[in-house]
Amino acid sequence: MPAHVGPGDPLERLKRRDDVLEICFWYRGEGFGDVFSARALTPFLAAGEAVVEAALRELAAEGQMRLLGRGYVFTEAGRRKAGRMFAESFVDFQRPAHGECEGDCCGEDEQDACSEHQHAHGPREP
């Protein structure tokens, strides 16, 4: 965290909450579980356990998470928001690489789609 930003800085707190929400979505998707604790999430975040715990409490207060025993779980609204954020963060990694076409866009029957793709991404390698 930059030296001029205090732990109570509203923009930094918002960013931390978003980071925690997104990492929870990833954590769940990787099969690590559906219940999130600060201790379990801290290794994946550039923040201490107390900071992650504070973010989880704030997310619960906002209705994105709810406390369940010793950990937190997504609310439906929180899961949807986290999914959107995660997808937006990785959208550039989901696009075809230079010269690749999706599906059969470069088949003989799809010359227009291929031409459009080549215009955007360059010609295919032979």
PDB file of N, CA, C and O in Angstrom, residues 29-66:
ATOM      1  N   GLY A  29     -13.985 -21.601  -7.359  1.00  0.00           N
ATOM      2  CA  GLY A  29     -13.870 -22.232  -8.666  1.00  0.00           C
ATOM      3  C   GLY A  29     -12.742 -23.250  -8.749  1.00  0.00           C
ATOM      4  O   GLY A  29     -12.823 -24.205  -9.517  1.00  0.00           O
ATOM      5  N   GLU A  30     -11.705 -23.051  -7.967  1.00  0.00           N
ATOM      6  CA  GLU A  30     -10.584 -23.987  -7.944  1.00  0.00           C
ATOM      7  C   GLU A  30     -10.884 -25.207  -7.080  1.00  0.00           C
ATOM      8  O   GLU A  30     -10.072 -26.120  -6.999  1.00  0.00           O
ATOM      9  N   GLY A  31     -12.040 -25.206  -6.427  1.00  0.00           N
ATOM     10  CA  GLY A  31     -12.424 -26.345  -5.616  1.00  0.00           C
ATOM     11  C   GLY A  31     -11.860 -26.340  -4.207  1.00  0.00           C
ATOM     12  O   GLY A  31     -11.852 -27.367  -3.526  1.00  0.00           O
ATOM     13  N   PHE A  32     -11.408 -25.178  -3.737  1.00  0.00           N
ATOM     14  CA  PHE A  32     -10.851 -25.084  -2.389  1.00  0.00           C
ATOM     15  C   PHE A  32     -11.931 -24.981  -1.317  1.00  0.00           C
ATOM     16  O   PHE A  32     -11.628 -25.061  -0.134  1.00  0.00           O
ATOM     17  N   GLY A  33     -13.167 -24.770  -1.716  1.00  0.00           N
ATOM     18  CA  GLY A  33     -14.261 -24.710  -0.758  1.00  0.00           C
ATOM     19  C   GLY A  33     -15.161 -23.517  -0.982  1.00  0.00           C
ATOM     20  O   GLY A  33     -14.837 -22.602  -1.743  1.00  0.00           O
ATOM     21  N   ASP A  34     -16.289 -23.555  -0.305  1.00  0.00           N
ATOM     22  CA  ASP A  34     -17.303 -22.499  -0.418  1.00  0.00           C
ATOM     23  C   ASP A  34     -17.347 -21.593   0.800  1.00  0.00           C
ATOM     24  O   ASP A  34     -18.135 -20.654   0.839  1.00  0.00           O
ATOM     25  N   VAL A  35     -16.546 -21.887   1.815  1.00  0.00           N
ATOM     26  CA  VAL A  35     -16.502 -21.079   3.033  1.00  0.00           C
ATOM     27  C   VAL A  35     -15.130 -20.422   3.080  1.00  0.00           C
ATOM     28  O   VAL A  35     -14.106 -21.090   2.958  1.00  0.00           O
ATOM     29  N   PHE A  36     -15.127 -19.108   3.235  1.00  0.00           N
ATOM     30  CA  PHE A  36     -13.904 -18.327   3.132  1.00  0.00           C
ATOM     31  C   PHE A  36     -13.525 -17.736   4.485  1.00  0.00           C
ATOM     32  O   PHE A  36     -14.368 -17.160   5.166  1.00  0.00           O
ATOM     33  N   SER A  37     -12.262 -17.858   4.842  1.00  0.00           N
ATOM     34  CA  SER A  37     -11.747 -17.239   6.060  1.00  0.00           C
ATOM     35  C   SER A  37     -10.559 -16.365   5.686  1.00  0.00           C
ATOM     36  O   SER A  37      -9.897 -16.598   4.661  1.00  0.00           O
ATOM     37  N   ALA A  38     -10.277 -15.400   6.520  1.00  0.00           N
ATOM     38  CA  ALA A  38      -9.128 -14.535   6.272  1.00  0.00           C
ATOM     39  C   ALA A  38      -7.842 -15.355   6.227  1.00  0.00           C
ATOM     40  O   ALA A  38      -6.986 -15.129   5.377  1.00  0.00           O
ATOM     41  N   ARG A  39      -7.735 -16.327   7.105  1.00  0.00           N
ATOM     42  CA  ARG A  39      -6.527 -17.159   7.147  1.00  0.00           C
ATOM     43  C   ARG A  39      -6.333 -17.918   5.818  1.00  0.00           C
ATOM     44  O   ARG A  39      -5.224 -18.008   5.300  1.00  0.00           O
ATOM     45  N   ALA A  40      -7.402 -18.447   5.262  1.00  0.00           N
ATOM     46  CA  ALA A  40      -7.297 -19.205   4.007  1.00  0.00           C
ATOM     47  C   ALA A  40      -7.016 -18.304   2.810  1.00  0.00           C
ATOM     48  O   ALA A  40      -6.323 -18.708   1.872  1.00  0.00           O
ATOM     49  N   LEU A  41      -7.533 -17.078   2.825  1.00  0.00           N
ATOM     50  CA  LEU A  41      -7.396 -16.181   1.674  1.00  0.00           C
ATOM     51  C   LEU A  41      -6.109 -15.374   1.670  1.00  0.00           C
ATOM     52  O   LEU A  41      -5.623 -14.984   0.601  1.00  0.00           O
ATOM     53  N   THR A  42      -5.556 -15.108   2.837  1.00  0.00           N
ATOM     54  CA  THR A  42      -4.393 -14.226   2.947  1.00  0.00           C
ATOM     55  C   THR A  42      -3.224 -14.617   2.044  1.00  0.00           C
ATOM     56  O   THR A  42      -2.613 -13.737   1.428  1.00  0.00           O
ATOM     57  N   PRO A  43      -2.891 -15.898   1.893  1.00  0.00           N
ATOM     58  CA  PRO A  43      -1.763 -16.229   1.008  1.00  0.00           C
ATOM     59  C   PRO A  43      -1.953 -15.796  -0.450  1.00  0.00           C
ATOM     60  O   PRO A  43      -0.976 -15.659  -1.186  1.00  0.00           O
ATOM     61  N   PHE A  44      -3.190 -15.554  -0.858  1.00  0.00           N
ATOM     62  CA  PHE A  44      -3.472 -15.194  -2.241  1.00  0.00           C
ATOM     63  C   PHE A  44      -3.624 -13.689  -2.450  1.00  0.00           C
ATOM     64  O   PHE A  44      -3.861 -13.245  -3.570  1.00  0.00           O
ATOM     65  N   LEU A  45      -3.504 -12.923  -1.371  1.00  0.00           N
ATOM     66  CA  LEU A  45      -3.721 -11.482  -1.433  1.00  0.00           C
ATOM     67  C   LEU A  45      -2.512 -10.744  -0.873  1.00  0.00           C
ATOM     68  O   LEU A  45      -1.814 -11.252   0.000  1.00  0.00           O
ATOM     69  N   ALA A  46      -2.290  -9.547  -1.351  1.00  0.00           N
ATOM     70  CA  ALA A  46      -1.188  -8.720  -0.851  1.00  0.00           C
ATOM     71  C   ALA A  46      -1.697  -7.894   0.330  1.00  0.00           C
ATOM     72  O   ALA A  46      -1.722  -6.663   0.292  1.00  0.00           O
ATOM     73  N   ALA A  47      -2.133  -8.593   1.377  1.00  0.00           N
ATOM     74  CA  ALA A  47      -2.661  -7.927   2.572  1.00  0.00           C
ATOM     75  C   ALA A  47      -2.538  -8.882   3.742  1.00  0.00           C
ATOM     76  O   ALA A  47      -2.523 -10.104   3.563  1.00  0.00           O
ATOM     77  N   GLY A  48      -2.483  -8.327   4.918  1.00  0.00           N
ATOM     78  CA  GLY A  48      -2.408  -9.146   6.108  1.00  0.00           C
ATOM     79  C   GLY A  48      -3.763  -9.736   6.472  1.00  0.00           C
ATOM     80  O   GLY A  48      -4.812  -9.319   5.958  1.00  0.00           O
ATOM     81  N   GLU A  49      -3.733 -10.696   7.382  1.00  0.00           N
ATOM     82  CA  GLU A  49      -4.952 -11.394   7.779  1.00  0.00           C
ATOM     83  C   GLU A  49      -5.998 -10.451   8.380  1.00  0.00           C
ATOM     84  O   GLU A  49      -7.186 -10.585   8.096  1.00  0.00           O
ATOM     85  N   ALA A  50      -5.563  -9.474   9.178  1.00  0.00           N
ATOM     86  CA  ALA A  50      -6.505  -8.524   9.789  1.00  0.00           C
ATOM     87  C   ALA A  50      -7.197  -7.673   8.724  1.00  0.00           C
ATOM     88  O   ALA A  50      -8.397  -7.380   8.832  1.00  0.00           O
ATOM     89  N   VAL A  51      -6.462  -7.312   7.687  1.00  0.00           N
ATOM     90  CA  VAL A  51      -7.028  -6.506   6.597  1.00  0.00           C
ATOM     91  C   VAL A  51      -8.051  -7.328   5.812  1.00  0.00           C
ATOM     92  O   VAL A  51      -9.129  -6.837   5.461  1.00  0.00           O
ATOM     93  N   VAL A  52      -7.727  -8.592   5.557  1.00  0.00           N
ATOM     94  CA  VAL A  52      -8.652  -9.469   4.830  1.00  0.00           C
ATOM     95  C   VAL A  52      -9.902  -9.710   5.664  1.00  0.00           C
ATOM     96  O   VAL A  52     -11.020  -9.672   5.144  1.00  0.00           O
ATOM     97  N   GLU A  53      -9.734  -9.921   6.959  1.00  0.00           N
ATOM     98  CA  GLU A  53     -10.885 -10.111   7.852  1.00  0.00           C
ATOM     99  C   GLU A  53     -11.784  -8.880   7.845  1.00  0.00           C
ATOM    100  O   GLU A  53     -13.010  -8.993   7.786  1.00  0.00           O
ATOM    101  N   ALA A  54     -11.192  -7.700   7.893  1.00  0.00           N
ATOM    102  CA  ALA A  54     -11.978  -6.462   7.851  1.00  0.00           C
ATOM    103  C   ALA A  54     -12.750  -6.361   6.538  1.00  0.00           C
ATOM    104  O   ALA A  54     -13.923  -5.965   6.527  1.00  0.00           O
ATOM    105  N   ALA A  55     -12.114  -6.738   5.437  1.00  0.00           N
ATOM    106  CA  ALA A  55     -12.792  -6.700   4.141  1.00  0.00           C
ATOM    107  C   ALA A  55     -13.956  -7.691   4.116  1.00  0.00           C
ATOM    108  O   ALA A  55     -15.044  -7.366   3.618  1.00  0.00           O
ATOM    109  N   LEU A  56     -13.766  -8.888   4.667  1.00  0.00           N
ATOM    110  CA  LEU A  56     -14.853  -9.870   4.728  1.00  0.00           C
ATOM    111  C   LEU A  56     -16.023  -9.343   5.568  1.00  0.00           C
ATOM    112  O   LEU A  56     -17.186  -9.503   5.178  1.00  0.00           O
ATOM    113  N   ARG A  57     -15.723  -8.710   6.677  1.00  0.00           N
ATOM    114  CA  ARG A  57     -16.794  -8.135   7.512  1.00  0.00           C
ATOM    115  C   ARG A  57     -17.550  -7.042   6.759  1.00  0.00           C
ATOM    116  O   ARG A  57     -18.773  -6.957   6.830  1.00  0.00           O
ATOM    117  N   GLU A  58     -16.817  -6.198   6.038  1.00  0.00           N
ATOM    118  CA  GLU A  58     -17.457  -5.137   5.256  1.00  0.00           C
ATOM    119  C   GLU A  58     -18.329  -5.726   4.145  1.00  0.00           C
ATOM    120  O   GLU A  58     -19.429  -5.228   3.885  1.00  0.00           O
ATOM    121  N   LEU A  59     -17.837  -6.776   3.493  1.00  0.00           N
ATOM    122  CA  LEU A  59     -18.625  -7.439   2.449  1.00  0.00           C
ATOM    123  C   LEU A  59     -19.901  -8.040   3.035  1.00  0.00           C
ATOM    124  O   LEU A  59     -20.961  -7.995   2.406  1.00  0.00           O
ATOM    125  N   ALA A  60     -19.811  -8.574   4.235  1.00  0.00           N
ATOM    126  CA  ALA A  60     -21.003  -9.109   4.895  1.00  0.00           C
ATOM    127  C   ALA A  60     -21.976  -7.978   5.228  1.00  0.00           C
ATOM    128  O   ALA A  60     -23.188  -8.123   5.039  1.00  0.00           O
ATOM    129  N   ALA A  61     -21.455  -6.859   5.692  1.00  0.00           N
ATOM    130  CA  ALA A  61     -22.313  -5.712   6.006  1.00  0.00           C
ATOM    131  C   ALA A  61     -23.010  -5.180   4.753  1.00  0.00           C
ATOM    132  O   ALA A  61     -24.139  -4.681   4.826  1.00  0.00           O
ATOM    133  N   GLU A  62     -22.363  -5.305   3.603  1.00  0.00           N
ATOM    134  CA  GLU A  62     -22.938  -4.863   2.322  1.00  0.00           C
ATOM    135  C   GLU A  62     -23.907  -5.873   1.729  1.00  0.00           C
ATOM    136  O   GLU A  62     -24.558  -5.599   0.732  1.00  0.00           O
ATOM    137  N   GLY A  63     -23.936  -7.084   2.279  1.00  0.00           N
ATOM    138  CA  GLY A  63     -24.827  -8.104   1.736  1.00  0.00           C
ATOM    139  C   GLY A  63     -24.202  -8.960   0.643  1.00  0.00           C
ATOM    140  O   GLY A  63     -24.898  -9.745  -0.004  1.00  0.00           O
ATOM    141  N   GLN A  64     -22.877  -8.851   0.434  1.00  0.00           N
ATOM    142  CA  GLN A  64     -22.196  -9.656  -0.578  1.00  0.00           C
ATOM    143  C   GLN A  64     -21.811 -11.030  -0.022  1.00  0.00           C
ATOM    144  O   GLN A  64     -21.669 -11.988  -0.766  1.00  0.00           O
ATOM    145  N   MET A  65     -21.600 -11.084   1.304  1.00  0.00           N
ATOM    146  CA  MET A  65     -21.223 -12.312   2.004  1.00  0.00           C
ATOM    147  C   MET A  65     -22.091 -12.406   3.251  1.00  0.00           C
ATOM    148  O   MET A  65     -22.717 -11.432   3.654  1.00  0.00           O
ATOM    149  N   ARG A  66     -22.068 -13.604   3.856  1.00  0.00           N
ATOM    150  CA  ARG A  66     -22.705 -13.740   5.165  1.00  0.00           C
ATOM    151  C   ARG A  66     -21.836 -14.665   6.001  1.00  0.00           C
ATOM    152  O   ARG A  66     -21.174 -15.562   5.480  1.00  0.00           O
TER     153      ARG A  66
END
